[in-house]
């Protein structure tokens, strides 16, 4: 269990979303403005549906922050659902008993949690399942992620994302991505030709009453060595990252570095050569390539961390689809209200949040401390210590370490 934990609560059309984050040290500068920026980035993206025109997500910080800084106690966040203001939703999602008749949702939608959820929780209405399974919940995760990013920024780490594919249209980003161009793009790519093709693909899917999935990539830049550990299965950072990404609604596959390409190469061509110190230009222990995506032995290895995720086309397909009825078990056709046509750009922002949360937790495990100053000191001293290590326990590049113990008991 990470020292940084969070829980969310809230239904898609209920009053709103709550998040509680435990383990944030004292002294971290935080503001609702900063969180709002990430929430707005999640709401953007070509292919989003009408719901995003109703919501303007804003997280209120209701606990754990005083005079602009965390105080070490749990941080609580509240994001109201504007759509709940609609009279229909107020009745359908009322906390108290209501006098009005509320019809059960009984048409099971394949690809959603509807069938498994109603069976597991013994429900005769799909509504309670779909409300919580909805990707609306990811707004709370992005708010939590903004807190995690603030902590990582103090350690010189930034988290970025771009889209690699929407439906059949792919974008192979170069190593030096123009991140500002990505931010300006409604499909999160930095190539105008590819952007136009992706937009056309989404328009085409919409006109055919269909939806599109794709692939997004998240990178963490400026990471220190040694987040995660090789010593125990559940401390391996690669496993923790994969779990975090697969927990994002509709994500069905995760790739670390060039995993799928490397799988087809002979071992002699699959490595990232460790360069000698004469060739280091930016930091100790640079590599000739980064096929591993910044992770070896379940630890960060100083290179950029690269995670890619495959997201399936949204299961709410805007046309009638064959299904079965929850009450009768008989053949039926699914209903359609409204939905997004493509959420790949938004999912990339959610991926940033999940990666930031995992990395901030791992950084707190490595650098410890209850105040940001303490964490910064530990972090800076560790970064200083990275470099060639001499036999006999001498420290990095011949620095201290290996000194005779001054413990009088020894
Ligand atoms: C979602 C269905 C749509 C999306 C929603 C996730 O909601 P609605 O049924 O209200 O139109 O808009 O996403 C969000 C509300 C959001 O903020 O991302 C689903 O079924 O997962």
Short mmCIF file of C-alpha atoms and ligand atoms in Angstrom, two decimals:
data_model
loop_
_atom_site.label_atom_id
_atom_site.label_comp_id
_atom_site.label_asym_id
_atom_site.label_seq_id
_atom_site.Cartn_x
_atom_site.Cartn_y
_atom_site.Cartn_z
CA UNK A 1 0.00 0.00 0.00
CA UNK A 2 1.40 3.31 -1.02
CA UNK A 3 1.95 5.96 1.63
CA UNK A 4 -0.17 8.17 -0.64
CA UNK A 5 -3.72 6.87 -0.72
CA UNK A 6 -6.97 8.22 -2.09
CA UNK A 7 -10.58 7.23 -2.34
CA UNK A 8 -13.33 8.70 -4.46
CA UNK A 9 -17.10 8.63 -4.04
CA UNK A 10 -19.88 9.88 -6.25
CA UNK A 11 -22.32 8.92 -8.97
CA UNK A 12 -22.36 10.37 -12.48
CA UNK A 13 -25.70 12.16 -12.04
CA UNK A 14 -25.68 12.38 -8.24
CA UNK A 15 -24.87 15.59 -6.38
CA UNK A 16 -21.17 15.38 -7.04
CA UNK A 17 -17.83 13.70 -6.54
CA UNK A 18 -15.76 13.52 -3.39
CA UNK A 19 -12.09 12.61 -3.08
CA UNK A 20 -10.05 12.16 0.09
CA UNK A 21 -6.27 12.05 -0.21
CA UNK A 22 -4.18 10.80 2.68
CA UNK A 23 -0.40 11.05 2.96
CA UNK A 24 0.30 14.45 1.40
CA UNK A 25 3.11 16.03 3.46
CA UNK A 26 2.79 19.49 4.98
CA UNK A 27 4.09 22.55 3.17
CA UNK A 28 2.98 21.74 -0.40
CA UNK A 29 1.61 24.78 -2.24
CA UNK A 30 -1.87 23.94 -3.54
CA UNK A 31 -4.70 25.95 -5.05
CA UNK A 32 -8.12 25.34 -6.54
CA UNK A 33 -6.92 27.27 -9.62
CA UNK A 34 -4.14 24.75 -10.27
CA UNK A 35 -6.54 21.82 -9.94
CA UNK A 36 -9.08 23.57 -12.19
CA UNK A 37 -6.53 23.73 -15.02
CA UNK A 38 -6.23 19.94 -15.15
CA UNK A 39 -9.98 19.47 -14.79
CA UNK A 40 -10.50 21.75 -17.81
CA UNK A 41 -7.90 19.81 -19.82
CA UNK A 42 -9.83 16.58 -19.10
CA UNK A 43 -13.06 18.13 -20.32
CA UNK A 44 -11.60 19.17 -23.65
CA UNK A 45 -10.98 16.96 -26.65
CA UNK A 46 -12.65 16.51 -29.98
CA UNK A 47 -15.42 13.93 -29.83
CA UNK A 48 -16.79 14.74 -26.38
CA UNK A 49 -20.55 14.74 -26.04
CA UNK A 50 -23.18 17.19 -24.79
CA UNK A 51 -22.59 16.43 -21.10
CA UNK A 52 -19.31 18.39 -21.22
CA UNK A 53 -21.25 21.49 -22.29
CA UNK A 54 -23.28 21.17 -19.10
CA UNK A 55 -20.37 20.63 -16.71
CA UNK A 56 -17.62 23.13 -15.84
CA UNK A 57 -15.67 21.07 -13.39
CA UNK A 58 -14.14 22.83 -10.43
CA UNK A 59 -12.82 21.13 -7.30
CA UNK A 60 -13.37 22.85 -3.99
CA UNK A 61 -10.69 22.05 -1.41
CA UNK A 62 -12.70 21.47 1.76
CA UNK A 63 -9.99 20.14 4.09
CA UNK A 64 -6.24 19.71 4.52
CA UNK A 65 -5.06 23.04 3.10
CA UNK A 66 -4.53 26.29 5.00
CA UNK A 67 -3.33 29.60 3.59
CA UNK A 68 -2.36 27.96 0.30
CA UNK A 69 -0.35 25.05 1.71
CA UNK A 70 -1.09 21.50 2.78
CA UNK A 71 -0.96 20.93 6.54
CA UNK A 72 -0.29 17.17 6.55
CA UNK A 73 -3.88 16.14 7.29
CA UNK A 74 -6.11 14.42 4.71
CA UNK A 75 -7.09 16.64 1.80
CA UNK A 76 -10.75 16.55 0.81
CA UNK A 77 -12.05 17.69 -2.57
CA UNK A 78 -15.60 18.26 -3.79
CA UNK A 79 -16.70 18.54 -7.43
CA UNK A 80 -20.38 19.24 -7.92
CA UNK A 81 -22.28 17.71 -10.87
CA UNK A 82 -24.04 20.57 -12.67
CA UNK A 83 -26.26 18.02 -14.46
CA UNK A 84 -27.77 17.07 -11.09
CA UNK A 85 -29.50 20.45 -11.17
CA UNK A 86 -31.79 18.99 -13.85
CA UNK A 87 -35.12 18.11 -12.23
CA UNK A 88 -35.10 14.60 -13.74
CA UNK A 89 -31.78 13.72 -12.19
CA UNK A 90 -32.76 15.22 -8.85
CA UNK A 91 -35.61 12.73 -8.71
CA UNK A 92 -33.84 9.77 -10.30
CA UNK A 93 -30.78 10.21 -8.08
CA UNK A 94 -32.44 11.55 -4.93
CA UNK A 95 -30.89 10.37 -1.69
CA UNK A 96 -34.28 10.18 0.02
CA UNK A 97 -37.29 8.11 -1.01
CA UNK A 98 -39.34 9.89 -3.70
CA UNK A 99 -43.06 9.94 -4.46
CA UNK A 100 -42.57 10.10 -8.20
CA UNK A 101 -42.38 6.87 -10.19
CA UNK A 102 -38.82 6.18 -11.37
CA UNK A 103 -38.54 3.52 -14.07
CA UNK A 104 -35.77 0.99 -13.73
CA UNK A 105 -33.15 0.76 -16.47
CA UNK A 106 -33.39 -2.83 -17.69
CA UNK A 107 -31.78 -2.87 -21.14
CA UNK A 108 -28.32 -4.28 -20.54
CA UNK A 109 -25.59 -2.55 -22.51
CA UNK A 110 -22.78 -4.86 -23.62
CA UNK A 111 -19.28 -3.59 -22.84
CA UNK A 112 -20.49 -1.78 -19.70
CA UNK A 113 -20.66 -2.95 -16.08
CA UNK A 114 -24.46 -3.38 -16.41
CA UNK A 115 -24.78 -7.18 -16.54
CA UNK A 116 -22.01 -8.21 -14.13
CA UNK A 117 -22.86 -5.38 -11.72
CA UNK A 118 -26.57 -6.18 -11.43
CA UNK A 119 -25.84 -9.86 -10.87
CA UNK A 120 -23.09 -9.22 -8.33
CA UNK A 121 -25.04 -6.64 -6.29
CA UNK A 122 -28.41 -8.40 -6.72
CA UNK A 123 -30.06 -5.35 -8.31
CA UNK A 124 -33.18 -5.21 -10.47
CA UNK A 125 -32.17 -1.83 -11.93
CA UNK A 126 -29.01 -1.06 -13.93
CA UNK A 127 -29.02 2.60 -12.77
CA UNK A 128 -27.00 2.16 -9.54
CA UNK A 129 -24.33 0.23 -11.45
CA UNK A 130 -23.99 2.53 -14.44
CA UNK A 131 -23.94 5.64 -12.27
CA UNK A 132 -20.82 4.58 -10.42
CA UNK A 133 -19.16 2.73 -13.33
CA UNK A 134 -19.39 5.92 -15.42
CA UNK A 135 -16.17 7.66 -16.36
CA UNK A 136 -17.53 10.76 -14.66
CA UNK A 137 -15.55 9.45 -11.66
CA UNK A 138 -12.31 10.24 -13.47
CA UNK A 139 -12.89 13.96 -12.79
CA UNK A 140 -12.14 13.18 -9.13
CA UNK A 141 -9.01 11.26 -10.11
CA UNK A 142 -7.76 14.16 -12.20
CA UNK A 143 -8.25 16.49 -9.22
CA UNK A 144 -6.25 14.10 -7.03
CA UNK A 145 -3.67 13.85 -9.82
CA UNK A 146 -3.26 17.63 -9.79
CA UNK A 147 -2.21 17.42 -6.13
CA UNK A 148 0.24 14.61 -6.98
CA UNK A 149 1.67 16.65 -9.87
CA UNK A 150 2.25 19.62 -7.56
CA UNK A 151 4.32 17.36 -5.32
CA UNK A 152 6.27 15.91 -8.26
CA UNK A 153 6.94 19.40 -9.64
CA UNK A 154 8.74 20.23 -6.37
CA UNK A 155 11.11 17.36 -7.22
CA UNK A 156 11.64 18.51 -10.81
CA UNK A 157 9.34 15.87 -12.33
CA UNK A 158 6.69 16.70 -14.92
CA UNK A 159 4.06 14.45 -16.48
CA UNK A 160 2.88 14.90 -20.08
CA UNK A 161 0.67 13.08 -22.52
CA UNK A 162 -0.23 12.90 -26.17
CA UNK A 163 -2.43 10.78 -28.36
CA UNK A 164 -0.81 8.09 -30.54
CA UNK A 165 -3.85 6.78 -32.37
CA UNK A 166 -7.55 7.44 -32.84
CA UNK A 167 -9.27 4.59 -34.65
CA UNK A 168 -7.16 3.84 -37.74
CA UNK A 169 -5.17 7.13 -37.68
CA UNK A 170 -1.80 6.86 -35.90
CA UNK A 171 0.77 9.47 -34.84
CA UNK A 172 4.35 8.43 -34.11
CA UNK A 173 5.68 11.28 -31.96
CA UNK A 174 9.37 12.11 -32.15
CA UNK A 175 11.48 12.04 -28.96
CA UNK A 176 11.32 15.83 -28.62
CA UNK A 177 7.56 16.37 -28.62
CA UNK A 178 6.29 19.95 -28.95
CA UNK A 179 4.16 19.76 -25.81
CA UNK A 180 2.64 23.21 -26.29
CA UNK A 181 1.38 22.20 -29.71
CA UNK A 182 -0.09 19.04 -28.15
CA UNK A 183 -1.92 21.17 -25.55
CA UNK A 184 -3.40 23.35 -28.29
CA UNK A 185 -4.59 20.38 -30.32
CA UNK A 186 -8.16 19.13 -29.78
CA UNK A 187 -6.86 15.57 -30.32
CA UNK A 188 -3.55 16.01 -28.44
CA UNK A 189 -1.12 15.56 -31.36
CA UNK A 190 1.52 18.01 -32.59
CA UNK A 191 1.14 17.31 -36.32
CA UNK A 192 -1.60 19.33 -38.11
CA UNK A 193 -2.03 16.75 -40.90
CA UNK A 194 -2.52 13.91 -38.45
CA UNK A 195 -4.83 16.14 -36.37
CA UNK A 196 -7.04 16.78 -39.41
CA UNK A 197 -7.19 13.07 -40.20
CA UNK A 198 -8.12 12.20 -36.61
CA UNK A 199 -10.88 14.81 -36.54
CA UNK A 200 -12.19 13.49 -39.86
CA UNK A 201 -12.15 9.93 -38.47
CA UNK A 202 -14.18 11.03 -35.41
CA UNK A 203 -16.66 12.94 -37.63
CA UNK A 204 -16.97 9.89 -39.84
CA UNK A 205 -17.63 7.62 -36.85
CA UNK A 206 -20.25 10.07 -35.54
CA UNK A 207 -22.00 10.20 -38.91
CA UNK A 208 -22.14 6.40 -38.91
CA UNK A 209 -23.54 6.47 -35.33
CA UNK A 210 -20.41 4.80 -34.06
CA UNK A 211 -17.56 5.44 -31.61
CA UNK A 212 -13.76 5.25 -31.80
CA UNK A 213 -11.01 4.11 -29.44
CA UNK A 214 -7.29 4.56 -29.71
CA UNK A 215 -3.95 4.73 -27.97
CA UNK A 216 -2.47 7.45 -25.75
CA UNK A 217 0.98 7.89 -24.31
CA UNK A 218 1.99 9.40 -20.97
CA UNK A 219 5.56 10.38 -20.14
CA UNK A 220 7.17 11.41 -16.87
CA UNK A 221 10.23 13.60 -17.36
CA UNK A 222 13.00 14.41 -14.88
CA UNK A 223 12.56 11.34 -12.67
CA UNK A 224 15.17 10.34 -10.13
CA UNK A 225 16.61 6.82 -10.03
CA UNK A 226 15.09 4.20 -7.80
CA UNK A 227 11.34 4.83 -7.47
CA UNK A 228 9.83 1.39 -6.90
CA UNK A 229 11.90 -1.67 -6.04
CA UNK A 230 12.98 -5.04 -7.41
CA UNK A 231 12.79 -6.73 -4.01
CA UNK A 232 9.10 -7.60 -3.75
CA UNK A 233 6.38 -8.13 -6.38
CA UNK A 234 4.05 -5.47 -5.09
CA UNK A 235 6.81 -2.86 -4.87
CA UNK A 236 7.66 -3.15 -8.57
CA UNK A 237 6.70 0.17 -10.10
CA UNK A 238 5.89 -1.32 -13.52
CA UNK A 239 3.19 -3.48 -11.95
CA UNK A 240 1.77 -0.57 -9.98
CA UNK A 241 1.66 1.63 -13.09
CA UNK A 242 -0.07 -1.07 -15.13
CA UNK A 243 -2.72 -1.48 -12.45
CA UNK A 244 -3.30 2.27 -12.28
CA UNK A 245 -3.75 2.55 -16.05
CA UNK A 246 -5.96 -0.52 -16.35
CA UNK A 247 -8.24 0.99 -13.71
CA UNK A 248 -9.13 3.83 -16.11
CA UNK A 249 -12.54 3.22 -17.67
CA UNK A 250 -12.30 1.52 -21.09
CA UNK A 251 -8.50 1.05 -20.97
CA UNK A 252 -7.82 -2.52 -22.05
CA UNK A 253 -4.07 -2.69 -22.60
CA UNK A 254 -0.88 -1.11 -21.26
CA UNK A 255 2.55 -0.95 -22.84
CA UNK A 256 5.67 0.14 -20.93
CA UNK A 257 8.30 1.59 -23.25
CA UNK A 258 8.48 -0.26 -26.57
CA UNK A 259 7.22 -3.55 -25.10
CA UNK A 260 5.28 -4.76 -28.13
CA UNK A 261 8.12 -3.93 -30.54
CA UNK A 262 10.78 -5.36 -28.25
CA UNK A 263 8.82 -8.62 -28.00
CA UNK A 264 9.63 -9.26 -31.66
CA UNK A 265 13.37 -8.45 -31.41
CA UNK A 266 16.29 -10.71 -30.50
CA UNK A 267 17.65 -9.95 -27.01
CA UNK A 268 20.84 -8.51 -28.45
CA UNK A 269 18.82 -5.71 -30.08
CA UNK A 270 16.35 -5.14 -27.29
CA UNK A 271 18.66 -3.50 -24.72
CA UNK A 272 19.34 0.15 -23.91
CA UNK A 273 23.12 0.44 -24.01
CA UNK A 274 24.59 2.12 -20.88
CA UNK A 275 26.90 4.88 -22.05
CA UNK A 276 30.33 5.53 -20.50
CA UNK A 277 30.64 8.71 -18.42
CA UNK A 278 32.50 10.54 -21.20
CA UNK A 279 29.26 10.53 -23.18
CA UNK A 280 26.96 11.80 -20.43
CA UNK A 281 25.61 15.21 -21.35
CA UNK A 282 22.66 15.76 -19.01
CA UNK A 283 22.91 13.38 -16.07
CA UNK A 284 24.80 10.36 -14.81
CA UNK A 285 24.20 6.98 -16.43
CA UNK A 286 22.65 7.99 -19.73
CA UNK A 287 21.48 5.41 -22.26
CA UNK A 288 21.81 5.11 -26.03
CA UNK A 289 18.07 4.37 -26.31
CA UNK A 290 15.01 4.04 -24.07
CA UNK A 291 13.18 0.92 -25.21
CA UNK A 292 12.56 -0.03 -21.58
CA UNK A 293 10.56 3.15 -21.07
CA UNK A 294 12.52 4.25 -18.01
CA UNK A 295 11.89 1.13 -15.92
CA UNK A 296 14.23 -1.76 -15.15
CA UNK A 297 13.77 -4.28 -12.34
CA UNK A 298 10.58 -2.51 -11.32
CA UNK A 299 12.49 0.74 -10.64
CA UNK A 300 12.93 4.02 -12.45
CA UNK A 301 16.33 4.10 -14.17
CA UNK A 302 16.75 7.83 -14.76
CA UNK A 303 15.32 7.81 -18.30
CA UNK A 304 11.91 9.22 -19.20
CA UNK A 305 9.10 6.95 -18.14
CA UNK A 306 6.90 6.01 -21.10
CA UNK A 307 3.48 4.37 -20.71
CA UNK A 308 1.02 3.71 -23.51
CA UNK A 309 -2.54 2.59 -23.10
CA UNK A 310 -5.07 1.14 -25.51
CA UNK A 311 -8.61 2.36 -24.92
CA UNK A 312 -11.56 0.59 -26.47
CA UNK A 313 -14.23 2.48 -28.43
CA UNK A 314 -16.91 3.70 -26.02
CA UNK A 315 -19.43 0.97 -25.38
CA UNK A 316 -22.35 3.40 -25.54
CA UNK A 317 -22.77 3.08 -29.30
CA UNK A 318 -25.20 5.69 -30.67
CA UNK A 319 -27.41 3.25 -32.50
CA UNK A 320 -29.73 0.49 -31.45
CA UNK A 321 -27.77 -2.68 -30.69
CA UNK A 322 -29.00 -6.20 -29.94
CA UNK A 323 -29.09 -7.04 -26.24
CA UNK A 324 -31.25 -8.73 -23.60
CA UNK A 325 -33.57 -7.34 -20.93
CA UNK A 326 -32.53 -7.61 -17.27
CA UNK A 327 -36.06 -8.42 -16.05
CA UNK A 328 -37.29 -10.82 -18.73
CA UNK A 329 -34.00 -12.15 -20.09
CA UNK A 330 -35.55 -11.75 -23.51
CA UNK A 331 -34.18 -10.27 -26.70
CA UNK A 332 -34.22 -6.46 -26.80
CA UNK A 333 -32.55 -3.53 -28.49
CA UNK A 334 -30.43 -1.11 -26.48
CA UNK A 335 -31.55 2.47 -25.93
CA UNK A 336 -29.38 5.50 -26.57
CA UNK A 337 -29.48 8.83 -24.77
CA UNK A 338 -26.27 10.71 -25.37
CA UNK A 339 -22.54 9.93 -25.11
CA UNK A 340 -19.09 10.88 -26.30
CA UNK A 341 -17.94 9.65 -29.73
CA UNK A 342 -14.28 9.49 -28.73
CA UNK A 343 -12.58 10.02 -25.36
CA UNK A 344 -8.97 9.22 -26.24
CA UNK A 345 -7.70 12.83 -25.71
CA UNK A 346 -9.49 13.05 -22.34
CA UNK A 347 -8.19 9.62 -21.34
CA UNK A 348 -4.63 10.85 -21.93
CA UNK A 349 -5.17 13.55 -19.28
CA UNK A 350 -6.62 10.94 -16.92
CA UNK A 351 -3.54 8.78 -17.62
CA UNK A 352 -1.33 11.71 -16.59
CA UNK A 353 -3.21 11.90 -13.29
CA UNK A 354 -2.89 8.19 -12.59
CA UNK A 355 0.82 8.18 -13.41
CA UNK A 356 1.38 11.25 -11.23
CA UNK A 357 -0.44 9.59 -8.32
CA UNK A 358 1.65 6.40 -8.57
CA UNK A 359 4.91 8.34 -8.94
CA UNK A 360 4.15 10.77 -6.11
CA UNK A 361 3.44 7.78 -3.84
CA UNK A 362 6.68 6.08 -4.88
CA UNK A 363 8.62 9.34 -4.38
CA UNK A 364 7.21 9.69 -0.85
CA UNK A 365 8.26 6.10 -0.10
CA UNK A 366 11.80 6.79 -1.36
CA UNK A 367 12.34 10.23 0.11
CA UNK A 368 10.14 10.04 3.22
CA UNK A 369 9.37 13.03 5.37
CA UNK A 370 6.33 14.84 6.73
CA UNK A 371 7.16 18.30 5.39
CA UNK A 372 8.12 19.20 1.83
CA UNK A 373 11.42 20.68 3.07
CA UNK A 374 12.40 17.33 4.56
CA UNK A 375 11.44 15.50 1.37
CA UNK A 376 13.33 18.01 -0.76
CA UNK A 377 16.46 17.60 1.37
CA UNK A 378 16.32 13.80 1.13
CA UNK A 379 15.65 14.01 -2.58
CA UNK A 380 18.44 16.48 -3.32
CA UNK A 381 20.97 14.49 -1.28
CA UNK A 382 20.00 11.28 -3.07
CA UNK A 383 20.31 12.88 -6.51
CA UNK A 384 23.80 14.05 -5.51
CA UNK A 385 24.75 10.50 -4.60
CA UNK A 386 23.95 8.98 -8.00
CA UNK A 387 27.00 8.14 -10.13
CA UNK A 388 29.78 5.55 -10.40
CA UNK A 389 30.12 3.66 -7.13
CA UNK A 390 33.51 2.46 -5.99
CA UNK A 391 34.15 -0.99 -4.61
CA UNK A 392 34.19 -1.21 -0.82
CA UNK A 393 31.10 0.94 -0.33
CA UNK A 394 32.60 4.28 -1.33
CA UNK A 395 29.90 6.76 -2.29
CA UNK A 396 29.11 8.13 -5.69
CA UNK A 397 32.02 9.47 -7.69
CA UNK A 398 34.25 9.01 -4.64
CA UNK A 399 32.14 11.26 -2.42
CA UNK A 400 31.83 10.53 1.31
CA UNK A 401 30.31 7.20 2.33
CA UNK A 402 32.47 4.30 3.44
CA UNK A 403 33.79 6.49 6.27
CA UNK A 404 34.64 4.64 9.49
CA UNK A 405 31.60 4.43 11.74
CA UNK A 406 31.55 6.86 14.61
CA UNK A 407 28.99 4.82 16.53
CA UNK A 408 30.71 4.26 19.89
CA UNK A 409 28.85 0.97 20.28
CA UNK A 410 30.70 -0.53 17.31
C1 LIG B 1 -20.23 8.36 -19.42
C2 LIG B 1 -21.31 8.80 -20.15
C3 LIG B 1 -21.52 10.23 -20.42
C4 LIG B 1 -20.20 10.96 -20.32
C5 LIG B 1 -19.62 10.65 -18.96
C6 LIG B 1 -19.21 9.24 -18.89
O1 LIG B 1 -22.32 10.82 -19.43
P1 LIG B 1 -23.87 11.14 -19.66
O2 LIG B 1 -24.51 9.82 -19.62
O3 LIG B 1 -24.24 12.01 -18.50
O4 LIG B 1 -23.97 11.86 -20.96
O5 LIG B 1 -20.40 12.33 -20.51
O6 LIG B 1 -18.51 11.43 -18.71
C7 LIG B 1 -18.63 12.49 -17.88
C8 LIG B 1 -19.75 12.91 -17.35
C9 LIG B 1 -17.35 13.16 -17.63
O7 LIG B 1 -17.33 14.17 -16.93
O8 LIG B 1 -16.33 12.66 -18.17
C10 LIG B 1 -20.07 6.93 -19.14
O9 LIG B 1 -20.99 6.14 -19.36
O10 LIG B 1 -18.96 6.51 -18.72
#
